Short mmCIF file of C-alpha atoms in Angstrom, two decimals:
data_model
loop_
_atom_site.label_atom_id
_atom_site.label_comp_id
_atom_site.label_asym_id
_atom_site.label_seq_id
_atom_site.Cartn_x
_atom_site.Cartn_y
_atom_site.Cartn_z
CA MET A 65 -66.24 -85.81 39.44
CA ALA A 66 -62.99 -87.24 41.07
CA PRO A 67 -63.32 -89.21 44.48
CA ASP A 68 -61.90 -86.06 46.28
CA GLY A 69 -64.88 -83.94 44.81
CA SER A 70 -62.93 -82.05 42.26
CA VAL A 71 -64.41 -81.78 38.70
CA TYR A 72 -62.94 -82.29 35.43
CA VAL A 73 -63.98 -80.00 32.33
CA ALA A 74 -63.11 -80.25 28.87
CA GLY A 75 -63.87 -78.59 25.65
CA HIS A 76 -61.93 -76.29 22.95
CA THR A 77 -60.80 -72.90 22.99
CA LEU A 78 -59.57 -70.45 20.50
CA ALA A 79 -57.83 -68.43 23.35
CA ALA A 80 -54.09 -68.40 23.29
CA ASP A 81 -54.37 -67.37 26.88
CA TYR A 82 -56.61 -70.12 28.09
CA PRO A 83 -55.10 -70.95 31.68
CA THR A 84 -52.99 -73.96 31.91
CA VAL A 85 -50.90 -74.90 35.04
CA LEU A 86 -47.22 -75.47 35.28
CA GLY A 87 -46.42 -79.23 35.11
CA ALA A 88 -49.29 -79.86 32.80
CA TYR A 89 -48.95 -82.05 29.86
CA GLN A 90 -49.02 -79.41 27.28
CA VAL A 91 -48.98 -75.80 28.46
CA LEU A 92 -48.65 -73.92 25.43
CA TYR A 93 -51.13 -72.95 22.65
CA VAL A 94 -50.43 -74.42 19.17
CA GLY A 95 -52.83 -72.71 17.27
CA GLY A 96 -56.38 -73.24 15.92
CA ALA A 97 -59.16 -74.51 18.13
CA GLU A 98 -57.44 -76.47 20.99
CA ALA A 99 -58.89 -79.17 22.95
CA PHE A 100 -58.33 -78.71 26.76
CA VAL A 101 -59.01 -80.62 30.01
CA SER A 102 -59.10 -78.66 33.33
CA ARG A 103 -59.57 -79.83 36.96
CA LEU A 104 -61.48 -77.49 39.39
CA SER A 105 -61.58 -77.84 43.05
CA ALA A 106 -64.55 -79.23 44.79
CA ASP A 107 -65.79 -75.67 45.58
CA GLY A 108 -64.75 -74.33 42.10
CA SER A 109 -62.45 -71.81 43.82
CA GLN A 110 -59.13 -73.20 42.36
CA LEU A 111 -57.87 -74.33 39.11
CA LEU A 112 -55.88 -77.50 40.17
CA ALA A 113 -54.57 -78.72 36.84
CA SER A 114 -55.21 -77.63 33.17
CA THR A 115 -53.63 -78.66 29.96
CA PHE A 116 -54.17 -78.60 26.14
CA LEU A 117 -54.49 -81.83 23.92
CA ALA A 118 -53.55 -80.44 20.52
CA GLY A 119 -51.81 -80.29 17.41
CA ALA A 120 -51.35 -77.42 14.83
CA GLY A 121 -54.93 -77.93 13.58
CA ASP A 122 -58.38 -77.93 15.33
CA GLU A 123 -59.39 -80.30 17.94
CA ARG A 124 -62.47 -80.66 20.13
CA ILE A 125 -63.20 -83.23 22.84
CA VAL A 126 -66.91 -84.50 22.99
CA GLY A 127 -66.38 -87.20 25.90
CA LEU A 128 -64.64 -87.33 29.19
CA GLY A 129 -64.55 -89.87 31.96
CA LEU A 130 -62.49 -91.08 34.94
CA ASP A 131 -61.20 -94.57 35.17
CA PRO A 132 -61.07 -96.39 38.55
CA ASN A 133 -57.45 -95.08 39.24
CA GLY A 134 -58.36 -91.34 38.52
CA ALA A 135 -56.69 -91.30 34.94
CA VAL A 136 -58.76 -89.10 32.63
CA GLY A 137 -60.03 -90.60 29.23
CA GLY A 138 -61.30 -88.49 26.56
CA ALA A 139 -62.24 -88.61 22.94
CA GLY A 140 -63.00 -86.11 20.07
CA ASP A 141 -61.77 -85.27 16.63
CA THR A 142 -58.98 -83.60 15.24
CA THR A 143 -57.69 -81.99 11.84
CA SER A 144 -54.09 -82.29 13.16
CA SER A 145 -51.66 -84.76 11.53
CA ASP A 146 -49.29 -83.76 14.51
CA PHE A 147 -51.77 -84.58 17.14
CA PRO A 148 -49.93 -86.26 19.96
CA THR A 149 -49.95 -90.07 19.76
CA THR A 150 -48.02 -92.68 21.62
CA ALA A 151 -46.04 -95.64 20.60
CA GLY A 152 -48.05 -98.90 20.72
CA SER A 153 -51.50 -97.42 20.32
CA VAL A 154 -53.98 -98.52 17.85
CA ASP A 155 -53.02 -95.92 15.07
CA THR A 156 -50.44 -93.47 15.24
CA VAL A 157 -50.80 -92.20 11.63
CA PHE A 158 -53.48 -89.32 10.49
CA GLY A 159 -55.65 -90.79 8.11
CA GLY A 160 -57.64 -88.15 6.46
CA VAL A 161 -59.20 -84.58 6.59
CA SER A 162 -60.23 -85.33 10.09
CA ASP A 163 -59.76 -88.17 12.63
CA ILE A 164 -61.26 -89.39 15.78
CA PHE A 165 -58.94 -89.66 18.56
CA ALA A 166 -59.02 -91.25 21.97
CA ALA A 167 -56.65 -90.63 24.80
CA ARG A 168 -55.84 -91.05 28.35
CA LEU A 169 -54.12 -88.50 30.69
CA SER A 170 -52.72 -89.04 34.20
CA ALA A 171 -55.07 -87.76 37.01
CA ASP A 172 -52.90 -84.71 37.39
CA LEU A 173 -52.95 -83.91 33.65
CA GLY A 174 -49.13 -84.03 33.95
CA SER A 175 -48.56 -86.77 31.41
CA LEU A 176 -50.25 -88.54 28.30
CA GLU A 177 -50.39 -92.05 29.24
CA TRP A 178 -51.81 -93.01 25.66
CA SER A 179 -53.22 -91.39 22.56
CA SER A 180 -54.49 -92.85 19.39
CA PHE A 181 -56.21 -91.89 16.17
CA VAL A 182 -59.40 -93.90 15.44
CA GLY A 183 -60.09 -92.94 12.03
CA GLY A 184 -60.24 -93.79 8.34
CA THR A 185 -59.39 -92.16 5.19
CA ALA A 186 -62.05 -89.22 4.95
CA ARG A 187 -63.63 -86.73 7.48
CA ASP A 188 -64.30 -88.71 10.61
CA ALA A 189 -66.17 -86.99 13.56
CA ALA A 190 -66.57 -88.18 17.21
CA GLY A 191 -70.10 -87.82 18.63
CA GLY A 192 -69.47 -88.78 22.30
CA ALA A 193 -67.59 -90.99 24.55
CA ALA A 194 -67.63 -92.73 27.84
CA VAL A 195 -65.48 -94.38 30.41
CA ARG A 196 -67.01 -97.30 32.30
CA ALA A 197 -66.25 -97.99 36.01
CA ASP A 198 -63.68 -100.74 35.02
CA GLY A 199 -61.78 -98.28 32.84
CA ALA A 200 -63.01 -99.47 29.45
CA ALA A 201 -63.87 -96.70 27.12
CA GLY A 202 -66.43 -96.44 24.05
CA ILE A 203 -66.67 -93.93 21.31
CA VAL A 204 -69.56 -93.08 19.05
CA GLY A 205 -69.16 -90.99 15.85
CA ALA A 206 -69.38 -90.66 12.32
CA PRO A 207 -66.81 -92.27 10.09
CA ARG A 208 -67.17 -91.23 6.42
CA GLY A 209 -64.71 -93.25 4.62
CA ALA A 210 -62.94 -96.75 4.37
CA GLY A 211 -60.10 -97.47 6.80
CA LEU A 212 -61.90 -97.20 10.40
CA PRO A 213 -60.48 -100.29 12.41
CA ALA A 214 -63.07 -102.97 13.05
CA THR A 215 -62.53 -105.88 15.33
CA PRO A 216 -63.25 -109.62 13.94
CA GLY A 217 -66.69 -110.59 14.87
CA ALA A 218 -68.08 -107.14 15.09
CA PHE A 219 -71.70 -106.74 13.64
CA ASP A 220 -70.32 -104.92 10.50
CA THR A 221 -66.62 -104.85 9.58
CA SER A 222 -66.74 -103.33 6.22
CA TYR A 223 -67.34 -99.67 4.98
CA THR A 224 -70.31 -99.86 2.45
CA GLY A 225 -70.61 -95.94 1.80
#
């Protein structure tokens, strides 16, 4: 829930006529199962903002949260090699059958602040995500192949099958 009481919802849809709002990041349905993020007024009577976040394949969002500035962080998985990513992110190249993604949209859902693949070379699936009060995000999931990025000093930095 946003500080003004409005509520963000996210999921995926096969409906080409899912409602988006003019000025949103992605207003057109591309095809397949599309991830979406929508913002409803505090009393649920108005659709304040709504956008797709998708490429030509299938996407689903499994976690959503707000950072301290109102930006919307989300994570999920995609089968789209053309899923929107941003320059300078961790990984801009689709790595396999499906990849996990992490993204942040502006509070008004009008711009994609950053987006990255977070996957390896096989079928990777997101299981959930959360955004902490300080804006840091975490993703849990099921990588099923080599190539998932690991940071030095992590508990386990190599894929063992």
